[in-house]
Short mmCIF file of C-alpha atoms and ligand atoms in Angstrom, two decimals:
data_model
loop_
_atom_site.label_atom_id
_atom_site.label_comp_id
_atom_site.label_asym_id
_atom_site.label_seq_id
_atom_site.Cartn_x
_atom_site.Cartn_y
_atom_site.Cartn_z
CA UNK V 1 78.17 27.08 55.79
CA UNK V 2 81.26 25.79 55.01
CA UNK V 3 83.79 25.42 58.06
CA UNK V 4 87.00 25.66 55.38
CA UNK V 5 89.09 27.66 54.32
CA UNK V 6 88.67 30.44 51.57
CA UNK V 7 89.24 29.53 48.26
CA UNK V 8 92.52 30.48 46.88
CA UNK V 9 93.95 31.00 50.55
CA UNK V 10 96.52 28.61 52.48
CA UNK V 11 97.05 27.54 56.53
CA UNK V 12 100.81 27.53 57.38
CA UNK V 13 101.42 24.44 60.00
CA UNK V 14 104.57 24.40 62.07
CA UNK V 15 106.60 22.27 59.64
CA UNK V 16 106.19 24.25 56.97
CA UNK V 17 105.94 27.92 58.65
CA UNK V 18 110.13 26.72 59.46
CA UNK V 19 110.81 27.25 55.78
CA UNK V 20 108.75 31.00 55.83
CA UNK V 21 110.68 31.60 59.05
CA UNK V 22 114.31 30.97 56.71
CA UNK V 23 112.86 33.32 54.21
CA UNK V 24 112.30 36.10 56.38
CA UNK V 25 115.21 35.89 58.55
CA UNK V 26 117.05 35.87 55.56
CA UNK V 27 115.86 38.31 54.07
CA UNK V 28 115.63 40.35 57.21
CA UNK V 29 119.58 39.90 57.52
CA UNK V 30 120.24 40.60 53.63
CA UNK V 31 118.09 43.86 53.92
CA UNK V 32 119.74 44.97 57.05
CA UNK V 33 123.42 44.66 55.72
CA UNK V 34 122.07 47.32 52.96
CA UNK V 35 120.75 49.86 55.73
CA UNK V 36 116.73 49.02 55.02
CA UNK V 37 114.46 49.35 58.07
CA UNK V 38 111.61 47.99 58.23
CA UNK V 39 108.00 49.48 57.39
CA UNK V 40 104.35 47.96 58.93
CA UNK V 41 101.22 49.44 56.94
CA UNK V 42 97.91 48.31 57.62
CA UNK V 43 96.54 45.90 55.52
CA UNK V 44 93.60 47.66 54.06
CA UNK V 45 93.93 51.07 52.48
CA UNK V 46 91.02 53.37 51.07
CA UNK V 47 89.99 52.23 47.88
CA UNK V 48 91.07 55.70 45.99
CA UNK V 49 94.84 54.72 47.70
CA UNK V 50 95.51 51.73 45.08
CA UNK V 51 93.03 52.58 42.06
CA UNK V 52 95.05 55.31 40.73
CA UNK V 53 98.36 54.83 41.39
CA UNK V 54 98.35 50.91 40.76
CA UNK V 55 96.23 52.15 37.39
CA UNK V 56 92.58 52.32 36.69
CA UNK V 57 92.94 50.04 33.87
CA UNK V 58 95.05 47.28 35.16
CA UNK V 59 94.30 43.78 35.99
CA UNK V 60 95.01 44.13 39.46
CA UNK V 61 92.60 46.90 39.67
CA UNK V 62 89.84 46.49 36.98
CA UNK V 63 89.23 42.61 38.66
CA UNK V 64 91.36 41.69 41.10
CA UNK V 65 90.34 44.08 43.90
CA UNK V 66 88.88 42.63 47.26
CA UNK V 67 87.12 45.95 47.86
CA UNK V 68 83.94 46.22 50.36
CA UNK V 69 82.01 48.86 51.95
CA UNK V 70 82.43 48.90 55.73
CA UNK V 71 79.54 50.35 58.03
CA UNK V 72 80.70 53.67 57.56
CA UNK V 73 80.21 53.59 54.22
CA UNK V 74 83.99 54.09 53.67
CA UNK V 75 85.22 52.05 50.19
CA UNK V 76 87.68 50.20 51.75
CA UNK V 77 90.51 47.41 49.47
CA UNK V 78 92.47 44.76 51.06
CA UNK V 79 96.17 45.62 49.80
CA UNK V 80 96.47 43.92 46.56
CA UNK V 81 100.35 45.07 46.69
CA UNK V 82 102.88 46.90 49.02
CA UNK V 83 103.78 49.76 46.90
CA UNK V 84 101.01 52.17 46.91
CA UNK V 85 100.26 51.86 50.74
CA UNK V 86 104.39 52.53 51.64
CA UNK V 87 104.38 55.69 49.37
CA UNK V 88 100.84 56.54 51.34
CA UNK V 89 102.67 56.07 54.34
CA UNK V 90 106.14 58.08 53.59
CA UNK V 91 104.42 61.14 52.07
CA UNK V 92 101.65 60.83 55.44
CA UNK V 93 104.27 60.48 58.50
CA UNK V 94 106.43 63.08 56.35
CA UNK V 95 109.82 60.22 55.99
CA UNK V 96 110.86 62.72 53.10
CA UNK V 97 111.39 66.03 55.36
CA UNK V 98 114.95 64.65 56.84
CA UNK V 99 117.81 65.53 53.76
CA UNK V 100 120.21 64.08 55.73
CA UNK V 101 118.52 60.36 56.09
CA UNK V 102 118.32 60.25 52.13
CA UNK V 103 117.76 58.00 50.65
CA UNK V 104 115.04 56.50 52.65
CA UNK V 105 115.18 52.60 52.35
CA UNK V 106 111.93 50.47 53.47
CA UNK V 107 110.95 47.25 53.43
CA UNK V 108 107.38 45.11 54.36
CA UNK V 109 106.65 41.54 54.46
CA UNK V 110 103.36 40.31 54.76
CA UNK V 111 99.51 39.84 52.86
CA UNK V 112 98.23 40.82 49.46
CA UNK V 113 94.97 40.10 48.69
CA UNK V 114 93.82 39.72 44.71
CA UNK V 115 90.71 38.24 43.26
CA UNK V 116 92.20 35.73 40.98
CA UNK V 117 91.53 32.35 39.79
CA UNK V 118 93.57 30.37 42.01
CA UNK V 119 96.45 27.80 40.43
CA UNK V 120 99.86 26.71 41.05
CA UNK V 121 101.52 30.02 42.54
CA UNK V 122 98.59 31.54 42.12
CA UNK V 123 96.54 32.74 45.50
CA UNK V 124 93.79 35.22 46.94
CA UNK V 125 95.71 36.06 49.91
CA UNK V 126 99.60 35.76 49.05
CA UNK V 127 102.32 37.09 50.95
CA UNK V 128 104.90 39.44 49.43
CA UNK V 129 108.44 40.80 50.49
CA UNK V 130 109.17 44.29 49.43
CA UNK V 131 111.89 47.35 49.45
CA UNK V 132 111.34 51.00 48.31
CA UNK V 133 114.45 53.53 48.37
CA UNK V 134 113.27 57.13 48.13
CA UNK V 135 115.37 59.81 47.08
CA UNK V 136 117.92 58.52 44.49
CA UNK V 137 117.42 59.06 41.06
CA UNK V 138 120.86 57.46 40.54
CA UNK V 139 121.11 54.62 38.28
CA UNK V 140 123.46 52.89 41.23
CA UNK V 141 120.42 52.80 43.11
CA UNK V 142 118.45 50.81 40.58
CA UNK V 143 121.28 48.59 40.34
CA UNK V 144 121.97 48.09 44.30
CA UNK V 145 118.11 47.30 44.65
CA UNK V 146 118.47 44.71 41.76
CA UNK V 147 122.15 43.66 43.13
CA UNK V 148 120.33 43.47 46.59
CA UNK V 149 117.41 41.06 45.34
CA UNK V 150 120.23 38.89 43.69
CA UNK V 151 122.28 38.59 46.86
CA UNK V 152 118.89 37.61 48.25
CA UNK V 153 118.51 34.93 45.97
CA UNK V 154 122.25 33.66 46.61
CA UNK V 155 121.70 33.50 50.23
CA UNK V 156 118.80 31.68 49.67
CA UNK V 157 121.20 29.01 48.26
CA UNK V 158 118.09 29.51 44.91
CA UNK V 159 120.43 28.80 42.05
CA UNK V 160 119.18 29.39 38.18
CA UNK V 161 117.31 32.89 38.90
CA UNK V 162 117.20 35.00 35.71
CA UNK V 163 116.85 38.53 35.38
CA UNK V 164 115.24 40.16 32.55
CA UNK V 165 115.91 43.96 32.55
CA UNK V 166 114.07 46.64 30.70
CA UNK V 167 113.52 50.22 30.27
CA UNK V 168 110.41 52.15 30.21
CA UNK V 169 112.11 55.28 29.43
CA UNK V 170 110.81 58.94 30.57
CA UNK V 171 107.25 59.39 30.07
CA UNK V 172 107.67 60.98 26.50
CA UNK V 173 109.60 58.36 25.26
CA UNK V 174 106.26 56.55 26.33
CA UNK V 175 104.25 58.21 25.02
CA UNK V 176 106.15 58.38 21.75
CA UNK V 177 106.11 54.33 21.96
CA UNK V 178 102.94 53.97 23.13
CA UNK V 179 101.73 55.51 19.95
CA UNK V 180 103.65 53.56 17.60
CA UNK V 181 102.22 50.35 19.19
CA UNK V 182 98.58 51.75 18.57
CA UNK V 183 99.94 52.32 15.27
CA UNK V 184 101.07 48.94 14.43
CA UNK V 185 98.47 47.07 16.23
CA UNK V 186 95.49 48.81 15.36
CA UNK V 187 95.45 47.02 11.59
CA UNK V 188 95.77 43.44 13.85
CA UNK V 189 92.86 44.54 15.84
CA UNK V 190 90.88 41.67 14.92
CA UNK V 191 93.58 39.10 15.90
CA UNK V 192 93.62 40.40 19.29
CA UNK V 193 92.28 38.34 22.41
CA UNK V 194 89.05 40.19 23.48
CA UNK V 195 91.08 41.62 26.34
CA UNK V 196 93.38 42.84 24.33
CA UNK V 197 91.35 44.80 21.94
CA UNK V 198 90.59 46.30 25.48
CA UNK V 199 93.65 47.16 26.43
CA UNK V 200 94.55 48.57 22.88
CA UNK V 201 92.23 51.02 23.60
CA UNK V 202 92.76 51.88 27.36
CA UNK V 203 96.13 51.42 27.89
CA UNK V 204 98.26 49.72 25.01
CA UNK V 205 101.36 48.71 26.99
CA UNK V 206 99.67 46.19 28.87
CA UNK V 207 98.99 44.22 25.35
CA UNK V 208 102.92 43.54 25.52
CA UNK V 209 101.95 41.72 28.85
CA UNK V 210 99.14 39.06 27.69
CA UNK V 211 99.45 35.67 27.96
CA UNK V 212 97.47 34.81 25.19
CA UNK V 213 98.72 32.87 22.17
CA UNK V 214 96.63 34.94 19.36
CA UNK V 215 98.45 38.44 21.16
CA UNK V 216 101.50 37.03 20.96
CA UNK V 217 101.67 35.80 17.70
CA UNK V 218 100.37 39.39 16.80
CA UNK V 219 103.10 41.07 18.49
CA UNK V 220 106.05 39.18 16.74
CA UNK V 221 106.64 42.11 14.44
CA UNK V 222 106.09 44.55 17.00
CA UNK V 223 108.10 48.03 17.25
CA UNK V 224 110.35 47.77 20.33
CA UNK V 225 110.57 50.46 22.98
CA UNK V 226 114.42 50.60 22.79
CA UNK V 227 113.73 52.41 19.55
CA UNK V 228 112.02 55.24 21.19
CA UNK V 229 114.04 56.16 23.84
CA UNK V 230 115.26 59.21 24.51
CA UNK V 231 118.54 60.69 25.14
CA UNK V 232 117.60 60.58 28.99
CA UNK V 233 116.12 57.29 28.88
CA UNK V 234 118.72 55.94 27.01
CA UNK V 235 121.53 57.30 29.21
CA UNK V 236 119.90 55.98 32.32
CA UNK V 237 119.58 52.16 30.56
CA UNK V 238 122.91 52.30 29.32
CA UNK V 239 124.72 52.91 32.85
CA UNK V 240 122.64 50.18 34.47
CA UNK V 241 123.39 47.66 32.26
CA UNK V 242 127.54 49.00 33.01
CA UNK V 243 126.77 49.37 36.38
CA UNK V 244 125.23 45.19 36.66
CA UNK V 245 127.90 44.54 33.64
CA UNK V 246 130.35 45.70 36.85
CA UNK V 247 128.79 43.74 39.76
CA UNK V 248 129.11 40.88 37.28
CA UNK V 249 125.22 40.33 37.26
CA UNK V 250 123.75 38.36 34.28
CA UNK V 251 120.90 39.50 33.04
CA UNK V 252 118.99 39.48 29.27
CA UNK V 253 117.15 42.38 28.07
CA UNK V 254 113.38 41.82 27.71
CA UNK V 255 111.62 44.65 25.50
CA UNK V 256 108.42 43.13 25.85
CA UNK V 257 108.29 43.24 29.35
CA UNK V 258 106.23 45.53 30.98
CA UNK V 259 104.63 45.71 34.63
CA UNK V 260 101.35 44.64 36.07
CA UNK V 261 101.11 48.11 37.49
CA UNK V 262 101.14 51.48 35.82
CA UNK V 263 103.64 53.83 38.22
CA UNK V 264 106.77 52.29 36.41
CA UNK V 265 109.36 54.54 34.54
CA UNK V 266 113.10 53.60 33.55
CA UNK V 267 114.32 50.26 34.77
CA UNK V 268 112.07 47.43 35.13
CA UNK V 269 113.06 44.08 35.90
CA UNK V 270 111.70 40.58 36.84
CA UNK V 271 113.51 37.06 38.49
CA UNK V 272 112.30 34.28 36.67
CA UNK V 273 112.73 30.48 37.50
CA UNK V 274 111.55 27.42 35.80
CA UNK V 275 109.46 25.30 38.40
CA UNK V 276 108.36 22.02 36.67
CA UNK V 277 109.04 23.19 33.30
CA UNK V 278 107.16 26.70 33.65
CA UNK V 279 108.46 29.93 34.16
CA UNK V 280 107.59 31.85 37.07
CA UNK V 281 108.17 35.41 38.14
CA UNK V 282 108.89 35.23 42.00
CA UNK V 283 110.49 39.14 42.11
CA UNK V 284 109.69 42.32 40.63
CA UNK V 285 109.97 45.58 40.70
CA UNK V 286 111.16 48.50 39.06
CA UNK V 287 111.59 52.51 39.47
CA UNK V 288 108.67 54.85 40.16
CA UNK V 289 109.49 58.80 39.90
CA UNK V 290 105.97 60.12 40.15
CA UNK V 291 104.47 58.22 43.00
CA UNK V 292 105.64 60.17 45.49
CA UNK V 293 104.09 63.49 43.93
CA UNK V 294 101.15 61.43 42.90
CA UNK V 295 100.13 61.33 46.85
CA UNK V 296 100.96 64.95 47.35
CA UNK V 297 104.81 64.21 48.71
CA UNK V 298 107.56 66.31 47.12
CA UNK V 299 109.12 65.72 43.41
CA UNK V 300 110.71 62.29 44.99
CA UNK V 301 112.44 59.66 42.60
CA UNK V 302 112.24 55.69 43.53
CA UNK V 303 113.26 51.97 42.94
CA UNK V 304 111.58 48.87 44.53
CA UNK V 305 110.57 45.74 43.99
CA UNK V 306 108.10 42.75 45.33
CA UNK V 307 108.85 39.32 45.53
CA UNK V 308 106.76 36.71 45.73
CA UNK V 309 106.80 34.44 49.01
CA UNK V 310 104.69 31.51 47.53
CA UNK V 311 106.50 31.53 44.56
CA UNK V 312 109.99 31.52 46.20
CA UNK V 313 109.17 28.92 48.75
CA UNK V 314 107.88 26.32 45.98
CA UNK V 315 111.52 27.11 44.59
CA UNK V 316 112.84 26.37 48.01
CA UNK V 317 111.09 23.07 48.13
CA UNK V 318 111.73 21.90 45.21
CA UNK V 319 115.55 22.23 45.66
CA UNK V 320 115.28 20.98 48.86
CA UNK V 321 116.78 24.22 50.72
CA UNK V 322 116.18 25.73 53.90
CA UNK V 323 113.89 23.22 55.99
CA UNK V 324 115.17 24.07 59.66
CA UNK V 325 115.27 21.93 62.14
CA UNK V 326 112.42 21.62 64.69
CA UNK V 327 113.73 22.78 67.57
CA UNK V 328 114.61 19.88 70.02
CA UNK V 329 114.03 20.44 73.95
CA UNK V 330 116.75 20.50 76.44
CA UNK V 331 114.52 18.78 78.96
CA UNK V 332 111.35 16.29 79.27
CA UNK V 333 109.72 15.77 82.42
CA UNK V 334 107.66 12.59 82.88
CA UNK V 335 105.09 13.36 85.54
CA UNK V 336 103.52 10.42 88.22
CA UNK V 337 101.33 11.34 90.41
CA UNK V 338 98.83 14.08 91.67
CA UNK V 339 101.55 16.04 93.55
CA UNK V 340 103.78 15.84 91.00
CA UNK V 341 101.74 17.42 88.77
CA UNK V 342 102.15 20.70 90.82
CA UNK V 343 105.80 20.62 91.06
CA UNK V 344 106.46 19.64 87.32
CA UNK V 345 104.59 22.82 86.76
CA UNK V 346 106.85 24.87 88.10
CA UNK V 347 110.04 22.68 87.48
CA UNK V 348 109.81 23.63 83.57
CA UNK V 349 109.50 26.89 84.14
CA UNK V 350 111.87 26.72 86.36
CA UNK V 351 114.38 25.54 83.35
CA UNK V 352 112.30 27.42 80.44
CA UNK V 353 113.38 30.96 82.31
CA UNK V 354 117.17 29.73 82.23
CA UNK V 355 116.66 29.95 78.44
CA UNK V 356 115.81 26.15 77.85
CA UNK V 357 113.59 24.53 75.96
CA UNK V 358 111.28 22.26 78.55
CA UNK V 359 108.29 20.37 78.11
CA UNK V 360 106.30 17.37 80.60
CA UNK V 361 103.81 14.96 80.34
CA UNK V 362 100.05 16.84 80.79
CA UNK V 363 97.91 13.65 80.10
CA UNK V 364 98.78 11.68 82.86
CA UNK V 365 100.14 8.72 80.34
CA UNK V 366 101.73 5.43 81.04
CA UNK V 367 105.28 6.41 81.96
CA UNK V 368 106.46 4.19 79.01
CA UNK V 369 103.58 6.58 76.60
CA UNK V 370 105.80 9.58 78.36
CA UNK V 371 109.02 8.66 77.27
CA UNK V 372 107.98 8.18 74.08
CA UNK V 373 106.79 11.55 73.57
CA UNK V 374 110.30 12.55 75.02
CA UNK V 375 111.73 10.84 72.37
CA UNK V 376 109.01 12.25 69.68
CA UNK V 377 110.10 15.83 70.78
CA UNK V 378 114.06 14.91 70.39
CA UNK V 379 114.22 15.18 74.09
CA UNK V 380 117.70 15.59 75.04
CA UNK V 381 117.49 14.99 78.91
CA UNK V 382 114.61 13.14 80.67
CA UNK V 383 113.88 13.85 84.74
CA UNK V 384 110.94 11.62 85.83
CA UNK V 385 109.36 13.14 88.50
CA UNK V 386 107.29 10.92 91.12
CA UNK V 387 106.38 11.28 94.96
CA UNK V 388 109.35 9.80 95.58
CA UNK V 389 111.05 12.38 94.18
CA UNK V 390 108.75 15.36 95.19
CA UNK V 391 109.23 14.22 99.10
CA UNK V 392 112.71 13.39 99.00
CA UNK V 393 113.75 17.05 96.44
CA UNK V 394 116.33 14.35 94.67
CA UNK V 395 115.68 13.75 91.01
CA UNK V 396 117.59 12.01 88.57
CA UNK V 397 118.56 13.81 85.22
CA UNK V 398 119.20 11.06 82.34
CA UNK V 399 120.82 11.71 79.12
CA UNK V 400 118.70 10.23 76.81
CA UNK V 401 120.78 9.09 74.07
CA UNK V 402 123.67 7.78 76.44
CA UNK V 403 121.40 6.95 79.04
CA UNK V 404 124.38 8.47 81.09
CA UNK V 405 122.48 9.65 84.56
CA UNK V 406 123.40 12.56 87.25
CA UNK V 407 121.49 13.12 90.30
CA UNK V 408 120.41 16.87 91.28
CA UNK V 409 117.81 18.30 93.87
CA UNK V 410 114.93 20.09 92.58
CA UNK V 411 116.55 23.73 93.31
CA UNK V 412 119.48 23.26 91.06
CA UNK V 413 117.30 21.97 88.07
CA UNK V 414 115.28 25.41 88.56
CA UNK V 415 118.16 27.37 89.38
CA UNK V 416 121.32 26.11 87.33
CA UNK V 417 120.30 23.53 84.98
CA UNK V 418 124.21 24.60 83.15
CA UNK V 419 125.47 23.71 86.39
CA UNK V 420 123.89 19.89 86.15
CA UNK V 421 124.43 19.47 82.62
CA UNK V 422 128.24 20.51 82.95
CA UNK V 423 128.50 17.25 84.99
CA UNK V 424 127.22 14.65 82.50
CA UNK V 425 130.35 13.59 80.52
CA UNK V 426 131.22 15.34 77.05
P1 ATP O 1 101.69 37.96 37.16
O1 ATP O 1 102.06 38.51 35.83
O2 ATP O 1 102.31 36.59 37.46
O3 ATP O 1 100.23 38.01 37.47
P2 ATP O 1 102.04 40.39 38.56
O4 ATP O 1 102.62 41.29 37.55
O5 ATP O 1 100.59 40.48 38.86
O6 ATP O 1 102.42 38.87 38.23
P3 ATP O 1 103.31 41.78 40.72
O7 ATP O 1 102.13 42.61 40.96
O8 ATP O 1 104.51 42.37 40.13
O9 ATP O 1 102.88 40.47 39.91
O10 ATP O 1 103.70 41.06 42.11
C1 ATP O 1 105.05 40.73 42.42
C2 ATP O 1 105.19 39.26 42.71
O11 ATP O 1 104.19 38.80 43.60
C3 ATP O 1 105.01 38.38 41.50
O12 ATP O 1 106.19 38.30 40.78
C4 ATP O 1 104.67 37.06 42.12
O13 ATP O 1 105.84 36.41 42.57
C5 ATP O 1 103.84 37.46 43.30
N1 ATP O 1 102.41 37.33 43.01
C6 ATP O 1 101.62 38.18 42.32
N2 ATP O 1 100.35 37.76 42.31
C7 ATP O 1 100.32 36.60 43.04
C8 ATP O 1 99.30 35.66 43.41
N3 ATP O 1 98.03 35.84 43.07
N4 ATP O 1 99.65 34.60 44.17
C9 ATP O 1 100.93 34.42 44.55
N5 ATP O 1 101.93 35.25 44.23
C10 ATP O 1 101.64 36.33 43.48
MG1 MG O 2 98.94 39.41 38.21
#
């Protein structure tokens, strides 16, 4: 047995877990400002949950499912995405019943799970932040979902984020495409990736989405699904593209673009950055009309999108944004003595329940191994406590970049620390 971790997983240690802590809370605050609660679904669903709605034929489902049977014989998946399990969860608590709430706006952070071969970016267990709005079939919704991602980004401080934008159109203009594609591909067949002659087969769209060199060189004449849209379709692409043109959103229309999932119709979109030289997708998403229905909810249009937390964090790194600050503590207390070990006990959290930030020596150290520690952990006061001070209550507090020093008993510090630290000088 091997006592490591899982291939393709990662451990988060304080340091770093600062940066994932600026993520959230941002995100947290961006998402609140556009009236999005916030959504907890377990994180595994029943197998049948995420096979048909993410699509029977996709990547995500045909080989990157971490599916078991548990001892009830129950098929079980980890969540490979956030999407499927939300709608399970809206149409199953009944989120839709309330006209007056519409639209419903959700969002998740937290684990995916996918069986992939891990690389830069590229984990088993990932973590993803996600919205769905239910209810709006709007155009102004797709475009306040992408406007909200963007804002996102800004706050973020991420600069160079690109969106690519695309349409999918109404199913018919789908289907209309989807056969024009067989139609121009099938005489390529044999230039195909293996995969692809697959897909050709099973679900042709997803041939627009290889990443292989021999499908892409067979796609450069390839008919373009802006050709086939419908007046619908079209109408809904145009007034996005006014409505971002508006918000003053850049953005560059992909037509190859499609999703890694199958629910999508109308507006798709990605954020790509450039990390060393490759491009990345670190948000997604997209609008799903048939989802809803699909899991026995009412007709119920819908727009989300999932963004990538590894992916935006190597972003964050790499432009140097958003490392916190380890907290410093308000108070050290360097500990002599037996007896003094039962009183420092109580002295910091005496000051802790004030709302400080307290911490003492446990080990029993050198006093001069103490007060380094104190200044390891950016100590800003220092109170050594020995039996001197124990029998006599009087300790001194010391200011430990000024070395500036105020006496107080042993009541104040656990009663009105404010009270002692309004007397050191400002
Ligand atoms: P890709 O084409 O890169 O495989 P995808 O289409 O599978 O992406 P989505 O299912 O749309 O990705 O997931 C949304 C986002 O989640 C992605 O844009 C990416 O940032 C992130 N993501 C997806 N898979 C992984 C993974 N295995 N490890 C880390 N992040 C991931
Ligand atoms: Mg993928």
């Amino acid at each position: 047995m091997r006592l490591q971790k899982p291939k393709g997983t990662q451990d988060s240690l304080p340091q770093s877990s600062l940066r994932w802590q600026y993520l959230e809370d941002t995100a947290r605050r961006t998402f609140e400002r556009y009236r999005y609660g916030e959504i907890r679904t377990p994180m595994f669903e029943h197998y049948e949950v995420i096979s048909r709605s993410v699509g029977d034929t996709t990547d995500i489902v045909t080989k990157e499912m971490y599916d078991f049977y548990d001892k009830g014989e129950r098929h079980i998946t980890l969540r490979p995405e956030g999407t499927a399990p939300v709608v399970r969860a809206y149409v199953e608590n009944k989120l839709f019943a309330p006209e007056v709430q519409k639209p419903v706006k959700l969002y998740y952070m937290g684990s995916m799970f996918r069986y992939e071969r891990p690389q830069a970016g590229r984990l088993r267990e990932f973590h993803q932040i996600g919205v769905e709005c239910f209810g709006s079939k709007n155009p102004a919704t797709d475009v306040e979902t992408i406007a909200m991602a963007h804002a996102l980004f800004q706050e973020l401080g991420i600069d160079d984020v690109t969106l690519h934008l695309n349409t999918l159109g109404t199913s018919s203009s789908r289907a209309a495409y989807r056969q024009a594609l067989i139609d121009y591909l099938t005489p390529l067949k044999d230039q195909l990736s293996a995969d692809s002659q697959r897909r050709l087969v099973e679900n042709p769209l997803r041939v627009l989405d290889s990443k292989e060199k021999e499908d892409k060189a067979a796609l450069v004449g390839a008919p373009s699904i802006l050709d086939y849209l419908d007046e619908e379709s079209q109408q809904h692409f145009s007034q996005v593209r006014q409505m971002l043109d508006a918000l003053g959103i850049a953005y560059v229309i992909d037509p190859n673009m499609v999703r890694g999932l199958d629910y999508y119709n109308h507006t798709i979109f990605e954020f790509m950055t450039s990390v060393e030289g490759t491009e990345l997708t670190i948000c997604a998403g997209g609008r799903y009309d048939q989802l809803v229905e699909y899991f026995g909810g009412p007709q119920t249009p819908a727009f989300g999108f999932g963004l990538g937390m590894e992916r935006v964090l190597l972003v964050l790194e790499k432009q140097d944004k958003g490392a916190k600050k380890e907290v410093p503590l308000d108070l050290y207390v360097a500990v002599l003595g037996e007896e003094a070990n039962f009183v420092a006990l109580a002295l910091v959290e005496g000051v802790r329940n004030q709302g400080y930030v307290a911490e003492r020596d446990y080990l029993g150290r050198k006093l001069k191994a103490q007060f380094k520690a104190a200044d390891q952990f950016k100590a800003r006061y220092i109170v050594t406590l020995g039996e001197e001070e124990v029998s006599t209550n009087q300790v001194v507090v010391k200011d430990n970049a000024t070395r500036q020093e105020v006496k107080a008993s042993l009541e104040e510090l656990m009663g009105n620390f404010a009270a002692i630290l309004e007397k050191f000088e400002a």
